[in-house]
Amino acid sequence: MNTGKTKILVLGGTTEGIKITQAITNAKNFGQKVEIIYSLAGRTNNVPNVSAKIRVGGFSSENINGVDGLVKFLTEERINLVIDATHPFAEQISINAMTAANNANIPALRIERQTWQMPERADVLYVPDMVEAASVVARTARRVLLTVGTKELGAFAGIAKVHFVIRMIEKPDIPDAMPQLDDFEIITGRPPFNLADEESLMRDMDIDVLVSKASGGDATFAKIQAAANVGARIILIRRPPPPDGDVVWGIEPALKWLEEKL
Ligand code: NAP
């Protein structure tokens, strides 16, 4: 059904995805003129409460790759604009989004997060990837808070004499998906996190090393400040560069970009 409204696809799975969707809906001068589809990969069971139609799952299928699947979706759904608000480390979908929008000849915007400013007292080590992070952990850590995402845990397999506190959004629901680490416990939590809780967690768990992606943004910065406050070392995996194309840093400039396109 053609409602005469501008149709926007927001690729989400992040706090920014929710924020931009709400900000567009609430925008006084154009909120009523748009219709949003909010897309999730489906990695967790959580479905956010946003004023948008929600779709879940990748765009590829047995005989169509992710880019072509997304082009098909954009065409069939008559999408006018794409906003990529996925996580800074979700590199594939960001590249696919820009490529597909380009192929479908519609504008696309990437929303990046502000990088973290490290607290003065922070003991920070930047590493290029998870393998290097695991190698430093194996050599130097005792009790690690691991906040890297379920997909990345394999890099820490086989490390002896280190206790891992793994924070996940949800516990795996099948035993096969449990992390294959020597000594670990799982805690669950969903951003945003606050400083007092993060500090108590690190003290209670006697954490001496935090491992995190250098994701940036406000929602998870408290763990960085908390680690600095309790004197835990911070190992950060460097962030990949943004995809080619229109990129803004934050929600306000994203709204401006959108207003210009409408
Ligand atoms: P990825 O490696 O860049 O993407 C892998 C595939 O997952 C994509 O090719 C696409 O499948 C599908 N996909 C990813 N995001 C999607 C979305 N929003 N809507 C529809 N399909 C999507 O992504 P990832 O690192 O696995 O992250 C998956 C999702 O979790 C992202 O939406 C991201 O925002 C969120 N997330 C990721 C992290 C992280 O550290 N990577 C952290 C927090 C949240 P097809 O090729 O089939 O289209």
PDB file of N, CA and C in Angstrom, residues 46-100:
ATOM      1  N   ASN A  46      15.370 -10.139  21.874  1.00  0.00           N
ATOM      2  CA  ASN A  46      14.783  -8.858  22.264  1.00  0.00           C
ATOM      3  C   ASN A  46      14.240  -8.081  21.062  1.00  0.00           C
ATOM      4  N   VAL A  47      13.036  -7.589  21.197  1.00  0.00           N
ATOM      5  CA  VAL A  47      12.468  -6.720  20.158  1.00  0.00           C
ATOM      6  C   VAL A  47      12.172  -5.372  20.821  1.00  0.00           C
ATOM      7  N   PRO A  48      12.830  -4.306  20.360  1.00  0.00           N
ATOM      8  CA  PRO A  48      12.676  -3.023  21.061  1.00  0.00           C
ATOM      9  C   PRO A  48      11.307  -2.405  20.826  1.00  0.00           C
ATOM     10  N   ASN A  49      10.962  -1.526  21.757  1.00  0.00           N
ATOM     11  CA  ASN A  49       9.688  -0.832  21.664  1.00  0.00           C
ATOM     12  C   ASN A  49       9.897   0.460  20.876  1.00  0.00           C
ATOM     13  N   VAL A  50       9.759   0.388  19.564  1.00  0.00           N
ATOM     14  CA  VAL A  50       9.954   1.572  18.725  1.00  0.00           C
ATOM     15  C   VAL A  50       8.719   1.795  17.854  1.00  0.00           C
ATOM     16  N   SER A  51       8.539   3.054  17.438  1.00  0.00           N
ATOM     17  CA  SER A  51       7.390   3.368  16.580  1.00  0.00           C
ATOM     18  C   SER A  51       7.749   3.055  15.136  1.00  0.00           C
ATOM     19  N   ALA A  52       7.822   1.809  14.840  1.00  0.00           N
ATOM     20  CA  ALA A  52       8.219   1.394  13.495  1.00  0.00           C
ATOM     21  C   ALA A  52       7.745  -0.027  13.271  1.00  0.00           C
ATOM     22  N   LYS A  53       7.673  -0.387  11.991  1.00  0.00           N
ATOM     23  CA  LYS A  53       7.402  -1.791  11.677  1.00  0.00           C
ATOM     24  C   LYS A  53       8.737  -2.528  11.849  1.00  0.00           C
ATOM     25  N   ILE A  54       8.716  -3.655  12.547  1.00  0.00           N
ATOM     26  CA  ILE A  54       9.981  -4.356  12.796  1.00  0.00           C
ATOM     27  C   ILE A  54      10.075  -5.588  11.899  1.00  0.00           C
ATOM     28  N   ARG A  55      11.254  -5.759  11.307  1.00  0.00           N
ATOM     29  CA  ARG A  55      11.518  -6.994  10.574  1.00  0.00           C
ATOM     30  C   ARG A  55      12.790  -7.624  11.151  1.00  0.00           C
ATOM     31  N   VAL A  56      12.858  -8.949  11.116  1.00  0.00           N
ATOM     32  CA  VAL A  56      13.990  -9.629  11.739  1.00  0.00           C
ATOM     33  C   VAL A  56      14.618 -10.621  10.759  1.00  0.00           C
ATOM     34  N   GLY A  57      15.977 -10.628  10.721  1.00  0.00           N
ATOM     35  CA  GLY A  57      16.709 -11.612   9.914  1.00  0.00           C
ATOM     36  C   GLY A  57      17.454 -10.960   8.771  1.00  0.00           C
ATOM     37  N   GLY A  58      18.508 -11.683   8.294  1.00  0.00           N
ATOM     38  CA  GLY A  58      19.307 -11.173   7.182  1.00  0.00           C
ATOM     39  C   GLY A  58      18.496 -11.107   5.896  1.00  0.00           C
ATOM     40  N   PHE A  59      19.100 -10.509   4.875  1.00  0.00           N
ATOM     41  CA  PHE A  59      18.409 -10.314   3.594  1.00  0.00           C
ATOM     42  C   PHE A  59      18.818 -11.368   2.569  1.00  0.00           C
ATOM     43  N   SER A  60      19.842 -12.162   2.896  1.00  0.00           N
ATOM     44  CA  SER A  60      20.279 -13.181   1.946  1.00  0.00           C
ATOM     45  C   SER A  60      19.393 -14.413   2.088  1.00  0.00           C
ATOM     46  N   SER A  61      19.466 -15.276   1.072  1.00  0.00           N
ATOM     47  CA  SER A  61      18.784 -16.569   1.177  1.00  0.00           C
ATOM     48  C   SER A  61      19.632 -17.565   0.399  1.00  0.00           C
ATOM     49  N   GLU A  62      19.133 -18.758   0.197  1.00  0.00           N
ATOM     50  CA  GLU A  62      19.938 -19.817  -0.415  1.00  0.00           C
ATOM     51  C   GLU A  62      20.548 -19.364  -1.743  1.00  0.00           C
ATOM     52  N   ASN A  63      19.755 -18.685  -2.556  1.00  0.00           N
ATOM     53  CA  ASN A  63      20.275 -18.341  -3.886  1.00  0.00           C
ATOM     54  C   ASN A  63      20.438 -16.846  -4.131  1.00  0.00           C
ATOM     55  N   ILE A  64      20.474 -16.075  -3.052  1.00  0.00           N
ATOM     56  CA  ILE A  64      20.680 -14.632  -3.247  1.00  0.00           C
ATOM     57  C   ILE A  64      21.600 -14.114  -2.132  1.00  0.00           C
ATOM     58  N   ASN A  65      22.621 -13.348  -2.518  1.00  0.00           N
ATOM     59  CA  ASN A  65      23.551 -12.868  -1.490  1.00  0.00           C
ATOM     60  C   ASN A  65      22.968 -11.658  -0.741  1.00  0.00           C
ATOM     61  N   GLY A  66      23.688 -11.249   0.308  1.00  0.00           N
ATOM     62  CA  GLY A  66      23.155 -10.199   1.190  1.00  0.00           C
ATOM     63  C   GLY A  66      22.877  -8.888   0.478  1.00  0.00           C
ATOM     64  N   VAL A  67      23.783  -8.490  -0.424  1.00  0.00           N
ATOM     65  CA  VAL A  67      23.600  -7.206  -1.124  1.00  0.00           C
ATOM     66  C   VAL A  67      22.389  -7.292  -2.049  1.00  0.00           C
ATOM     67  N   ASP A  68      22.339  -8.362  -2.853  1.00  0.00           N
ATOM     68  CA  ASP A  68      21.217  -8.490  -3.800  1.00  0.00           C
ATOM     69  C   ASP A  68      19.893  -8.675  -3.049  1.00  0.00           C
ATOM     70  N   GLY A  69      19.967  -9.397  -1.921  1.00  0.00           N
ATOM     71  CA  GLY A  69      18.754  -9.583  -1.112  1.00  0.00           C
ATOM     72  C   GLY A  69      18.256  -8.255  -0.559  1.00  0.00           C
ATOM     73  N   LEU A  70      19.204  -7.419  -0.183  1.00  0.00           N
ATOM     74  CA  LEU A  70      18.818  -6.108   0.352  1.00  0.00           C
ATOM     75  C   LEU A  70      18.272  -5.213  -0.766  1.00  0.00           C
ATOM     76  N   VAL A  71      18.892  -5.268  -1.943  1.00  0.00           N
ATOM     77  CA  VAL A  71      18.376  -4.486  -3.084  1.00  0.00           C
ATOM     78  C   VAL A  71      16.935  -4.920  -3.367  1.00  0.00           C
ATOM     79  N   LYS A  72      16.699  -6.230  -3.334  1.00  0.00           N
ATOM     80  CA  LYS A  72      15.348  -6.759  -3.600  1.00  0.00           C
ATOM     81  C   LYS A  72      14.361  -6.219  -2.560  1.00  0.00           C
ATOM     82  N   PHE A  73      14.805  -6.246  -1.305  1.00  0.00           N
ATOM     83  CA  PHE A  73      13.943  -5.745  -0.220  1.00  0.00           C
ATOM     84  C   PHE A  73      13.635  -4.254  -0.416  1.00  0.00           C
ATOM     85  N   LEU A  74      14.677  -3.486  -0.723  1.00  0.00           N
ATOM     86  CA  LEU A  74      14.497  -2.030  -0.898  1.00  0.00           C
ATOM     87  C   LEU A  74      13.516  -1.755  -2.036  1.00  0.00           C
ATOM     88  N   THR A  75      13.623  -2.534  -3.087  1.00  0.00           N
ATOM     89  CA  THR A  75      12.770  -2.325  -4.262  1.00  0.00           C
ATOM     90  C   THR A  75      11.333  -2.753  -3.942  1.00  0.00           C
ATOM     91  N   GLU A  76      11.192  -3.958  -3.408  1.00  0.00           N
ATOM     92  CA  GLU A  76       9.835  -4.477  -3.143  1.00  0.00           C
ATOM     93  C   GLU A  76       9.088  -3.625  -2.115  1.00  0.00           C
ATOM     94  N   GLU A  77       9.835  -3.154  -1.118  1.00  0.00           N
ATOM     95  CA  GLU A  77       9.189  -2.357  -0.050  1.00  0.00           C
ATOM     96  C   GLU A  77       9.112  -0.871  -0.405  1.00  0.00           C
ATOM     97  N   ARG A  78       9.638  -0.518  -1.571  1.00  0.00           N
ATOM     98  CA  ARG A  78       9.666   0.886  -2.040  1.00  0.00           C
ATOM     99  C   ARG A  78      10.298   1.813  -1.010  1.00  0.00           C
ATOM    100  N   ILE A  79      11.455   1.386  -0.526  1.00  0.00           N
ATOM    101  CA  ILE A  79      12.189   2.189   0.462  1.00  0.00           C
ATOM    102  C   ILE A  79      12.831   3.389  -0.242  1.00  0.00           C
ATOM    103  N   ASN A  80      12.729   4.556   0.389  1.00  0.00           N
ATOM    104  CA  ASN A  80      13.294   5.786  -0.197  1.00  0.00           C
ATOM    105  C   ASN A  80      14.669   6.142   0.375  1.00  0.00           C
ATOM    106  N   LEU A  81      14.925   5.719   1.607  1.00  0.00           N
ATOM    107  CA  LEU A  81      16.181   6.087   2.269  1.00  0.00           C
ATOM    108  C   LEU A  81      16.622   4.967   3.208  1.00  0.00           C
ATOM    109  N   VAL A  82      17.951   4.797   3.327  1.00  0.00           N
ATOM    110  CA  VAL A  82      18.472   3.790   4.268  1.00  0.00           C
ATOM    111  C   VAL A  82      19.309   4.491   5.325  1.00  0.00           C
ATOM    112  N   ILE A  83      19.065   4.130   6.584  1.00  0.00           N
ATOM    113  CA  ILE A  83      19.921   4.631   7.663  1.00  0.00           C
ATOM    114  C   ILE A  83      20.553   3.436   8.347  1.00  0.00           C
ATOM    115  N   ASP A  84      21.874   3.396   8.302  1.00  0.00           N
ATOM    116  CA  ASP A  84      22.608   2.292   8.918  1.00  0.00           C
ATOM    117  C   ASP A  84      23.056   2.733  10.310  1.00  0.00           C
ATOM    118  N   ALA A  85      22.348   2.216  11.320  1.00  0.00           N
ATOM    119  CA  ALA A  85      22.707   2.542  12.717  1.00  0.00           C
ATOM    120  C   ALA A  85      23.189   1.279  13.419  1.00  0.00           C
ATOM    121  N   THR A  86      23.772   0.366  12.668  1.00  0.00           N
ATOM    122  CA  THR A  86      24.250  -0.878  13.287  1.00  0.00           C
ATOM    123  C   THR A  86      25.530  -0.609  14.083  1.00  0.00           C
ATOM    124  N   HIS A  87      25.950  -1.627  14.803  1.00  0.00           N
ATOM    125  CA  HIS A  87      27.124  -1.518  15.682  1.00  0.00           C
ATOM    126  C   HIS A  87      28.391  -1.243  14.862  1.00  0.00           C
ATOM    127  N   PRO A  88      29.329  -0.444  15.414  1.00  0.00           N
ATOM    128  CA  PRO A  88      30.553  -0.134  14.660  1.00  0.00           C
ATOM    129  C   PRO A  88      31.335  -1.375  14.231  1.00  0.00           C
ATOM    130  N   PHE A  89      31.175  -2.491  14.936  1.00  0.00           N
ATOM    131  CA  PHE A  89      31.909  -3.705  14.559  1.00  0.00           C
ATOM    132  C   PHE A  89      31.084  -4.624  13.661  1.00  0.00           C
ATOM    133  N   ALA A  90      29.872  -4.222  13.329  1.00  0.00           N
ATOM    134  CA  ALA A  90      29.060  -5.014  12.387  1.00  0.00           C
ATOM    135  C   ALA A  90      29.413  -4.549  10.978  1.00  0.00           C
ATOM    136  N   GLU A  91      30.602  -4.920  10.538  1.00  0.00           N
ATOM    137  CA  GLU A  91      31.158  -4.357   9.304  1.00  0.00           C
ATOM    138  C   GLU A  91      30.415  -4.808   8.056  1.00  0.00           C
ATOM    139  N   GLN A  92      30.014  -6.080   8.051  1.00  0.00           N
ATOM    140  CA  GLN A  92      29.436  -6.635   6.828  1.00  0.00           C
ATOM    141  C   GLN A  92      28.132  -5.944   6.432  1.00  0.00           C
ATOM    142  N   ILE A  93      27.247  -5.799   7.414  1.00  0.00           N
ATOM    143  CA  ILE A  93      25.946  -5.217   7.084  1.00  0.00           C
ATOM    144  C   ILE A  93      26.112  -3.756   6.660  1.00  0.00           C
ATOM    145  N   SER A  94      27.097  -3.059   7.243  1.00  0.00           N
ATOM    146  CA  SER A  94      27.313  -1.656   6.867  1.00  0.00           C
ATOM    147  C   SER A  94      27.774  -1.539   5.417  1.00  0.00           C
ATOM    148  N   ILE A  95      28.688  -2.423   5.027  1.00  0.00           N
ATOM    149  CA  ILE A  95      29.151  -2.415   3.630  1.00  0.00           C
ATOM    150  C   ILE A  95      27.983  -2.788   2.712  1.00  0.00           C
ATOM    151  N   ASN A  96      27.233  -3.830   3.117  1.00  0.00           N
ATOM    152  CA  ASN A  96      26.087  -4.262   2.296  1.00  0.00           C
ATOM    153  C   ASN A  96      25.061  -3.137   2.135  1.00  0.00           C
ATOM    154  N   ALA A  97      24.838  -2.405   3.230  1.00  0.00           N
ATOM    155  CA  ALA A  97      23.827  -1.340   3.196  1.00  0.00           C
ATOM    156  C   ALA A  97      24.214  -0.264   2.188  1.00  0.00           C
ATOM    157  N   MET A  98      25.465   0.173   2.247  1.00  0.00           N
ATOM    158  CA  MET A  98      25.923   1.219   1.323  1.00  0.00           C
ATOM    159  C   MET A  98      25.893   0.718  -0.117  1.00  0.00           C
ATOM    160  N   THR A  99      26.349  -0.503  -0.328  1.00  0.00           N
ATOM    161  CA  THR A  99      26.402  -1.049  -1.687  1.00  0.00           C
ATOM    162  C   THR A  99      24.994  -1.217  -2.249  1.00  0.00           C
ATOM    163  N   ALA A 100      24.109  -1.777  -1.434  1.00  0.00           N
ATOM    164  CA  ALA A 100      22.742  -2.048  -1.910  1.00  0.00           C
ATOM    165  C   ALA A 100      22.001  -0.738  -2.204  1.00  0.00           C
TER     166      ALA A 100
END
